XYZ file of C-alpha atoms in Angstrom:
617
model
C 76.825 163.527 50.495
C 77.573 159.913 50.466
C 81.189 160.490 48.800
C 82.212 162.148 52.031
C 81.593 159.152 54.193
C 84.411 157.341 55.614
C 84.675 153.598 56.565
C 86.223 153.295 60.024
C 87.592 150.019 61.099
C 86.725 148.995 64.637
C 87.395 145.800 66.685
C 83.881 145.075 68.108
C 80.490 146.278 68.116
C 77.311 145.517 70.146
C 73.818 145.996 68.151
C 70.614 145.481 70.020
C 67.272 145.133 68.047
C 64.076 145.838 69.877
C 60.333 145.882 69.076
C 56.852 144.513 69.823
C 56.698 140.849 69.837
C 55.134 140.902 66.177
C 57.993 142.915 64.846
C 60.255 140.074 64.147
C 63.229 141.191 66.047
C 64.483 137.694 67.066
C 64.625 136.998 63.209
C 66.237 140.399 62.691
C 68.843 139.819 65.143
C 69.476 136.171 64.016
C 69.901 137.349 60.534
C 72.591 139.949 61.362
C 74.456 137.545 63.464
C 74.531 134.828 60.868
C 75.517 137.338 58.123
C 78.473 138.375 60.582
C 79.444 134.914 61.507
C 79.483 133.745 57.644
C 81.586 136.966 57.131
C 84.099 135.741 59.596
C 83.505 137.645 62.743
C 83.048 136.189 66.279
C 79.631 136.366 67.475
C 77.605 136.096 70.642
C 74.059 136.698 70.920
C 71.295 137.094 73.534
C 67.718 136.979 72.884
C 65.569 138.602 75.531
C 61.723 138.203 74.655
C 58.610 138.227 77.071
C 56.834 135.208 78.073
C 53.343 136.283 77.518
C 52.256 134.952 74.121
C 50.741 138.339 73.089
C 51.156 141.129 75.402
C 49.089 144.553 74.611
C 50.987 145.834 71.342
C 52.999 148.693 71.918
C 53.388 148.342 75.656
C 56.606 147.703 77.680
C 55.373 144.186 78.439
C 55.438 143.141 74.978
C 58.970 144.330 74.269
C 61.221 141.889 72.511
C 64.984 142.101 72.212
C 67.943 140.435 70.484
C 71.362 141.781 71.406
C 74.521 140.734 69.304
C 78.163 141.448 69.871
C 80.342 140.957 66.927
C 84.103 141.143 66.989
C 87.315 140.782 64.995
C 88.798 138.766 67.881
C 86.995 136.059 70.072
C 83.823 137.451 71.797
C 82.817 135.730 74.977
C 79.657 137.605 75.762
C 77.031 139.588 73.918
C 78.310 142.644 75.616
C 76.700 144.689 78.462
C 75.909 147.898 76.731
C 75.193 148.255 72.957
C 76.728 150.831 70.369
C 73.681 150.799 68.515
C 69.957 150.533 69.609
C 67.089 149.965 66.804
C 63.787 150.693 68.616
C 60.418 149.815 66.420
C 58.179 152.018 68.680
C 58.284 154.138 71.591
C 57.959 151.162 74.089
C 61.152 149.590 72.706
C 63.013 152.806 73.342
C 61.741 153.106 76.685
C 62.482 149.613 77.636
C 66.204 149.610 76.166
C 67.597 153.265 76.314
C 69.407 152.456 79.459
C 71.286 149.643 77.741
C 72.847 151.964 75.254
C 76.620 153.194 75.656
C 76.902 156.890 76.407
C 76.849 158.728 72.980
C 75.833 155.591 71.017
C 73.393 155.489 68.149
C 69.590 154.935 68.379
C 67.488 154.396 65.461
C 63.662 154.674 66.051
C 60.732 153.938 63.689
C 59.374 157.509 63.484
C 55.999 156.322 62.243
C 55.325 154.765 65.510
C 56.181 158.010 67.623
C 52.563 159.216 68.006
C 50.184 160.049 70.651
C 48.931 156.601 70.862
C 52.444 155.040 70.745
C 53.750 157.211 73.303
C 50.989 156.734 75.786
C 51.267 152.796 75.565
C 54.848 152.970 76.422
C 54.205 155.111 79.428
C 55.600 158.615 78.164
C 54.230 161.592 79.839
C 55.173 164.096 77.269
C 55.600 163.818 73.418
C 59.140 164.350 73.462
C 60.761 160.881 74.233
C 64.320 162.177 73.665
C 64.017 164.949 76.797
C 62.113 162.393 78.773
C 64.666 159.832 78.642
C 67.437 162.408 78.775
C 69.012 161.020 75.404
C 70.168 164.468 74.186
C 73.871 163.342 74.082
C 73.039 160.160 71.952
C 72.734 160.089 67.988
C 69.068 159.417 67.849
C 67.788 159.202 64.245
C 64.009 159.097 63.616
C 63.741 157.318 60.278
C 59.918 156.735 58.823
C 60.474 153.024 58.572
C 56.750 151.901 58.165
C 56.084 154.368 55.690
C 59.467 153.708 53.692
C 58.587 150.206 53.814
C 55.193 150.741 52.414
C 56.463 152.974 49.651
C 59.286 150.473 48.996
C 56.838 147.486 48.397
C 53.657 149.410 46.808
C 53.964 147.758 43.755
C 54.669 144.231 44.665
C 51.187 143.263 44.898
C 51.379 142.142 48.742
C 48.733 143.088 51.018
C 49.327 145.888 53.580
C 49.714 143.361 56.447
C 52.385 141.549 54.660
C 53.983 144.634 53.652
C 54.034 146.145 57.214
C 55.555 142.792 58.230
C 58.595 143.657 56.257
C 59.775 146.854 58.020
C 62.138 144.789 60.101
C 64.329 144.072 57.033
C 64.144 147.824 56.171
C 65.649 148.499 59.556
C 68.136 145.438 59.093
C 69.250 147.081 55.655
C 69.888 150.270 57.534
C 72.137 148.227 60.171
C 73.918 146.442 57.253
C 74.866 149.693 55.657
C 76.216 151.172 58.844
C 78.427 148.194 59.646
C 79.527 147.329 56.013
C 77.711 143.976 56.084
C 77.247 142.126 52.715
C 73.703 141.397 51.729
C 74.065 138.449 49.917
C 74.083 135.854 52.954
C 70.447 137.333 53.809
C 69.329 137.242 50.246
C 70.289 133.372 49.999
C 68.144 132.870 53.342
C 65.439 134.480 51.739
C 65.714 132.350 48.528
C 65.898 129.095 50.737
C 63.214 130.050 53.260
C 60.587 131.119 50.794
C 61.542 129.310 47.878
C 58.012 128.274 47.193
C 56.736 132.139 47.459
C 59.027 133.870 44.772
C 57.120 137.230 45.500
C 58.056 137.067 49.180
C 61.822 136.378 48.435
C 61.758 139.512 45.964
C 59.919 141.804 48.526
C 62.274 141.064 51.344
C 65.378 141.325 49.045
C 63.775 144.703 47.904
C 63.031 146.274 51.253
C 66.508 145.049 52.541
C 68.347 146.888 49.729
C 65.998 149.928 50.091
C 66.939 150.260 53.821
C 70.543 150.166 52.896
C 70.296 152.553 50.191
C 68.283 154.858 52.581
C 71.033 154.961 55.133
C 73.474 155.542 52.666
C 71.836 158.700 51.851
C 70.776 160.344 54.649
C 73.199 162.852 56.358
C 72.311 161.601 59.946
C 74.983 158.649 59.191
C 78.064 160.447 58.353
C 80.452 157.550 58.478
C 80.125 153.627 58.117
C 82.066 150.894 60.284
C 83.916 147.939 59.347
C 84.740 144.958 61.919
C 87.288 142.838 60.089
C 87.019 138.984 60.057
C 88.447 137.314 62.917
C 92.191 135.905 62.345
C 92.843 134.763 65.885
C 89.946 131.991 65.738
C 91.240 128.250 64.730
C 90.553 127.532 61.053
C 87.994 124.961 60.488
C 84.359 124.775 59.185
C 82.022 126.834 61.314
C 78.408 127.276 61.750
C 76.199 129.388 64.055
C 74.666 127.404 67.021
C 72.681 127.837 69.971
C 72.777 125.695 73.156
C 69.567 123.659 72.629
C 70.473 122.746 69.083
C 73.937 121.652 70.476
C 72.397 119.543 73.129
C 70.126 117.777 70.602
C 73.088 117.277 68.269
C 75.508 115.927 71.021
C 72.784 113.357 71.932
C 72.756 112.219 68.270
C 76.405 111.990 68.147
C 76.528 109.945 71.295
C 73.718 107.585 69.773
C 75.858 106.806 66.979
C 79.079 106.332 68.947
C 76.977 103.983 71.215
C 75.389 102.238 68.432
C 72.219 102.713 70.123
C 68.969 104.119 69.077
C 68.243 107.508 70.594
C 64.812 107.802 72.179
C 63.550 111.535 73.737
C 60.215 111.392 75.654
C 59.480 114.885 76.740
C 56.732 117.489 77.587
C 57.325 120.781 75.897
C 58.341 123.629 78.039
C 60.264 127.047 77.524
C 63.163 127.237 77.101
C 63.805 123.749 76.794
C 61.292 122.708 73.798
C 63.581 123.150 71.122
C 65.926 120.265 71.968
C 62.768 117.802 71.393
C 61.829 119.877 68.148
C 65.504 119.536 67.037
C 65.660 115.706 67.699
C 62.044 115.196 66.131
C 63.568 116.512 62.598
C 66.252 113.579 62.749
C 64.141 110.462 62.055
C 66.900 109.942 59.239
C 69.073 109.431 61.782
C 66.949 106.982 63.560
C 65.926 109.328 66.327
C 62.772 108.357 68.007
C 60.850 111.218 69.695
C 57.645 111.321 71.863
C 55.805 114.421 72.896
C 53.554 113.265 75.811
C 51.044 114.883 78.065
C 52.978 115.849 80.844
C 56.628 115.827 82.463
C 55.847 112.756 84.253
C 54.962 110.766 81.226
C 57.951 112.122 79.387
C 60.532 110.659 81.969
C 58.495 107.284 82.409
C 58.575 106.696 78.754
C 62.161 107.394 78.582
C 62.923 105.077 81.428
C 60.992 102.375 79.719
C 62.690 102.870 76.468
C 66.081 102.716 78.482
C 65.000 99.501 79.908
C 64.103 98.206 76.500
C 67.598 99.063 75.165
C 67.405 102.581 73.946
C 69.765 105.478 74.693
C 67.141 107.543 76.393
C 66.794 111.194 77.234
C 64.160 113.757 78.683
C 64.409 117.403 78.354
C 62.718 120.142 80.565
C 63.007 123.201 82.409
C 62.566 124.475 86.190
C 59.313 123.247 87.089
C 59.321 120.361 84.857
C 62.120 118.797 86.754
C 60.138 118.939 89.925
C 57.311 117.014 88.326
C 60.026 114.316 87.221
C 61.384 113.985 90.570
C 59.845 110.545 91.651
C 60.776 109.108 88.387
C 64.291 110.344 88.650
C 64.253 108.194 91.781
C 62.981 105.283 89.897
C 65.991 105.578 87.326
C 68.334 105.880 90.272
C 67.037 102.704 91.779
C 66.663 100.650 88.660
C 70.308 102.067 87.663
C 69.325 102.543 83.986
C 71.016 104.844 81.781
C 68.975 108.237 81.159
C 70.049 111.939 80.622
C 67.651 114.392 81.935
C 68.162 117.993 80.668
C 67.211 120.819 82.797
C 67.376 124.171 80.788
C 67.035 126.434 83.850
C 64.988 129.431 83.964
C 63.764 132.098 86.325
C 62.044 130.624 89.442
C 60.017 129.567 91.612
C 56.983 127.836 90.197
C 56.379 128.984 86.614
C 58.365 132.256 87.365
C 60.229 133.804 84.417
C 59.910 131.360 81.711
C 62.063 133.239 79.082
C 64.523 134.508 81.545
C 67.657 132.975 82.996
C 68.714 131.777 86.227
C 70.882 129.143 87.990
C 68.387 128.297 90.706
C 67.751 124.787 90.064
C 71.252 123.595 91.285
C 70.025 122.390 94.678
C 66.993 120.814 92.727
C 69.417 118.759 90.637
C 71.541 117.690 93.579
C 68.821 116.799 96.187
C 65.334 117.074 94.802
C 64.133 113.716 95.187
C 63.071 111.444 98.046
C 65.407 109.208 100.194
C 68.877 108.971 99.282
C 69.175 109.420 95.633
C 72.512 110.516 94.474
C 72.761 111.838 90.914
C 75.571 112.905 88.616
C 75.144 116.576 87.643
C 77.072 118.147 84.816
C 76.688 122.018 83.857
C 77.415 123.177 80.226
C 78.830 126.637 80.192
C 78.521 127.889 76.512
C 76.190 127.338 73.631
C 78.786 125.358 71.590
C 80.107 123.394 74.430
C 76.457 122.161 75.158
C 77.263 119.798 72.270
C 80.334 118.119 74.278
C 78.622 117.991 77.571
C 75.503 116.417 76.223
C 78.071 113.939 74.751
C 79.737 113.547 77.821
C 76.761 113.155 79.828
C 75.515 110.539 77.579
C 78.973 108.543 77.882
C 78.783 108.593 81.563
C 75.082 107.606 81.920
C 75.844 104.514 79.353
C 79.020 103.287 80.682
C 78.274 103.715 84.393
C 74.479 102.949 84.232
C 73.019 105.527 86.323
C 70.972 108.614 85.382
C 72.959 112.133 84.713
C 71.388 115.360 84.995
C 72.707 117.850 82.273
C 72.161 121.529 83.259
C 72.217 124.321 80.816
C 70.003 127.709 81.360
C 67.954 130.132 79.212
C 70.878 132.440 78.320
C 73.326 129.694 76.888
C 70.225 127.715 75.235
C 68.918 130.500 73.380
C 72.306 132.359 72.850
C 74.205 131.648 69.765
C 78.012 131.440 68.794
C 80.242 130.120 65.954
C 80.887 126.418 66.394
C 83.586 124.615 64.508
C 81.876 121.489 63.290
C 83.707 118.638 65.101
C 85.241 115.318 63.390
C 83.480 112.373 65.093
C 86.743 110.551 64.799
C 87.805 112.709 67.565
C 85.214 111.553 70.108
C 85.467 108.263 72.049
C 83.520 105.233 71.672
C 80.675 104.825 73.903
C 80.594 101.090 75.378
C 77.655 100.297 77.367
C 77.830 97.211 79.510
C 75.055 95.227 77.347
C 75.140 91.657 78.367
C 75.850 89.366 75.255
C 73.186 86.774 74.128
C 73.939 83.324 75.513
C 75.480 84.649 78.856
C 75.034 82.198 81.709
C 74.385 82.728 85.205
C 73.361 86.500 84.746
C 72.771 88.356 88.057
C 71.174 91.558 87.371
C 72.833 93.664 90.112
C 76.340 92.085 89.760
C 78.831 95.008 89.149
C 82.203 95.578 87.263
C 84.777 96.655 90.045
C 86.055 99.684 88.122
C 82.877 101.642 87.713
C 80.622 99.801 90.385
C 77.969 99.738 86.996
C 75.436 96.853 86.880
C 75.202 95.042 83.450
C 72.434 95.910 80.960
C 70.369 92.896 79.820
C 67.813 93.556 77.285
C 64.170 92.409 77.417
C 63.512 89.579 75.284
C 66.941 87.922 75.427
C 66.716 84.192 76.167
C 68.167 83.221 79.493
C 68.375 87.056 80.714
C 65.014 87.281 82.041
C 65.242 89.528 85.191
C 63.101 92.256 87.197
C 63.655 95.804 88.015
C 61.521 98.347 89.799
C 61.345 100.970 92.522
C 61.209 98.654 95.314
C 64.569 98.138 97.054
C 66.082 94.595 95.670
C 68.746 92.140 96.682
C 72.318 93.314 96.172
C 72.921 90.556 93.739
C 69.836 88.845 92.502
C 67.469 91.694 92.030
C 64.574 90.175 93.964
C 62.532 92.698 96.201
C 64.406 92.743 99.421
C 63.473 94.609 102.741
C 66.470 93.309 104.429
C 67.809 96.267 106.779
C 71.410 95.557 105.987
C 70.740 94.837 102.260
C 69.133 98.323 102.279
C 72.180 99.990 103.719
C 74.315 98.068 101.510
C 72.397 99.131 98.290
C 72.252 102.772 99.501
C 76.288 102.799 100.125
C 76.730 101.343 96.658
C 74.547 103.788 94.696
C 76.506 106.696 96.539
C 79.776 105.166 95.897
C 78.918 104.382 92.194
C 78.303 108.084 91.667
C 81.442 109.210 93.658
C 83.582 106.657 91.389
C 82.872 108.970 88.336
C 85.341 110.888 89.803
C 87.833 108.717 88.507
C 86.579 109.379 84.807
C 86.360 112.879 84.746
C 89.294 115.409 84.011
C 90.973 117.515 86.759
C 89.710 121.131 87.393
C 91.487 123.646 85.446
C 92.226 127.056 86.463
C 92.298 130.292 83.924
C 95.094 132.637 84.927
C 98.013 132.174 87.767
C 98.023 128.862 89.764
C 98.127 131.071 92.964
C 96.987 134.682 93.648
C 95.007 137.261 95.370
C 91.523 136.184 94.345
C 89.925 133.148 92.708
C 86.791 133.769 91.049
C 84.543 130.646 91.164
C 81.653 130.008 88.875
C 79.701 127.198 87.056
C 77.490 126.833 84.060
C 76.318 129.572 81.679
C 78.064 132.416 83.545
C 81.352 131.204 81.919
C 81.726 133.984 79.108
C 81.133 136.777 81.482
C 83.346 135.790 84.065
C 86.280 134.871 81.724
C 85.744 138.199 80.173
C 85.867 140.133 83.310
C 88.950 138.182 84.611
C 90.679 138.720 81.397
C 90.082 142.553 81.822
C 91.286 142.283 85.547
C 94.442 140.399 84.464
C 95.025 143.035 81.637
C 95.382 145.531 84.501
C 97.831 143.641 86.207
C 95.556 142.264 89.025
C 96.232 139.033 90.445
C 92.874 137.325 89.755
C 92.295 133.872 88.329
C 89.070 131.823 87.216
C 87.943 128.355 88.144
C 84.902 127.573 86.315
C 83.014 124.248 87.022
C 81.132 121.906 84.517
C 81.310 118.748 86.805
C 79.239 119.528 89.642
C 78.583 115.931 91.319
C 80.975 114.592 91.862
C 83.458 117.298 92.000
C 86.673 117.199 90.186
C 89.510 115.566 92.745
C 91.731 118.419 92.804
C 89.332 121.138 94.146
C 90.764 121.236 97.528
C 94.165 121.641 96.197
C 93.158 124.629 93.934
C 91.393 126.551 96.544
C 94.240 126.315 98.975
C 96.494 128.484 96.906
C 94.455 131.702 97.020
C 93.952 134.527 99.640
C 90.404 135.070 98.724
C 87.456 132.892 96.932
C 84.654 134.748 95.381
C 81.751 132.527 94.254
C 79.387 134.092 91.288
C 76.359 132.511 90.537
C 72.774 133.804 89.295
C 71.089 132.333 92.433
C 71.326 133.237 96.223
C 74.290 131.153 96.691
C 73.689 127.545 96.046
C 77.001 126.546 94.722
C 78.779 128.349 97.518
C 76.894 126.582 99.872
C 77.606 123.323 98.137
C 81.256 124.143 98.427
C 80.937 124.758 102.013
C 79.324 121.507 102.624
C 82.321 119.726 100.836
C 85.259 122.095 101.625
C 84.472 123.519 105.030
C 88.004 124.839 105.612
C 87.795 127.632 102.974
C 86.040 130.976 103.298
C 83.647 131.721 100.515
C 82.695 135.081 99.685
C 79.518 135.416 97.283
C 78.201 137.696 94.413
C 74.865 136.719 93.548
C 72.199 138.103 91.206
C 68.473 136.907 90.567
C 67.182 139.221 88.040
C 66.421 137.206 85.140
C 69.689 138.430 83.446
C 73.169 137.378 83.108
C 75.864 139.104 84.773
C 77.451 142.229 83.249
C 81.183 142.574 82.818
C 80.904 146.133 84.435
C 79.408 144.741 87.610
C 81.543 141.681 87.948
C 84.790 143.874 87.591
C 83.400 146.390 90.127
C 82.847 143.722 92.629
C 86.030 142.106 91.788
C 87.938 145.421 92.691
C 85.941 145.855 95.828
C 87.135 142.274 97.086
C 90.609 143.202 96.417
C 90.365 146.211 98.165
C 88.856 144.758 101.280
C 85.569 146.627 100.850
């Protein structure tokens, strides 16, 4: 039968792995993504997992998923709907069946489709295909659990270790279907388990057995090949997620600034990985401190900054709330500090593992008093590196804190990243006062940036005071003089506004004028770009204006907005950026498209909305 099978070439495919939280779906999806990236495909991923540490096994609440889109040309999203769904139990099938394209393939571990499994998943009958109306889909019931046991019965592994390997059997099946080479993943086993050769061999065997099983069943008549991408610039690539990219961007900035990097943080989902990644790099002089809470995290960072370190602190939604008073202290003392906020679903602890863009107002205004801060948003997993670097450059050269916004989607999502050459990145020159300077005044400023200079403690002749109380415009001594407070408030506001002179002009994708301008910011970039490209391919006059610099906004925004008949602002909140634009550019009418479901936009719903707006509905 296998000799009759054909290999069909396709340009793009979306695969979704799903199972119980203990089934290793995140690892399975990651290995498939990395093998595809190393093969030369463009890749975009979307891990989707529950926040409960351990929901009841086999229930909908415990389902973990990982979706990956691989293509022979550049892909910018993990895809709306999948071509192939791997469901390791009935709950995974029930939770994810709606995300399969019509006529798509579904692989189910048949050994879990029993009375207990069906009941836990909430099925009312013993026929999930009929109950979920999947008759028109290609559903393959494979005895994955028992075949894994059979594959590894002679390895000497205990039953628990054997059954945990069933995800590799499923992965082997998917590798066969999409003609993926096995050696990338086998190399991973050899590296990851180099001290446990029996585990290496077991994983290799079950992966190959899954591959061979798929090759010998009639249910899979053809296989598919996605050629390596040729339109992507040549270079040395690696797969990277947003959190790792942020950490590496900070390390690069530390090197360019010739300053030691310090990160004081408290772990919180989904920002924790930044702290973990930085903690690995003591060899590069990185200092990390895991403290007891968010307040201590930012306060240790401010102290480190005062002492002459390039300081950062990381957090997510509710953690940013806790840092708010200390953020005011950083503004008042005019010390460099980058605060990373990886946005997640709120309010309160909300949806810890789901994405949202609802912290924008908190980043812009969430402090007491007149407390302006620079706000920058990264928009893809890989450009988290660039915006972490740029946020570092601004905070160090302008001597004022910067908030860097990412979100759960780009923090956990991955894509190929061309490893840059550091010679292409600019130097960072912090205004450190040289030893021996005479007549130092802590709040004297350079006219270009309005930044004060940075005197490091312990330097003879540069003794000075900083603190949260208002201080004299020049001397830094405490001052309650009314006019001095007005003057200091004005200068802090002007200093942030002055950053506008150091950031690039806003760019537009598409025509420079037209019927509809789509406006977005942050992590919605990939979905908005794909949707606008699709509309433009259909001849529609739609363009995209996507923001990374939020406060201050680039100087040419008013000029851009004036060239379009309609403006539609799309964001994963109830309209915070739209209202921010209304405050700043009141002469324009802003329509909104908002979504707050803990999920990214889909291209389908965006295109539908764009067409409705063009048709005046």
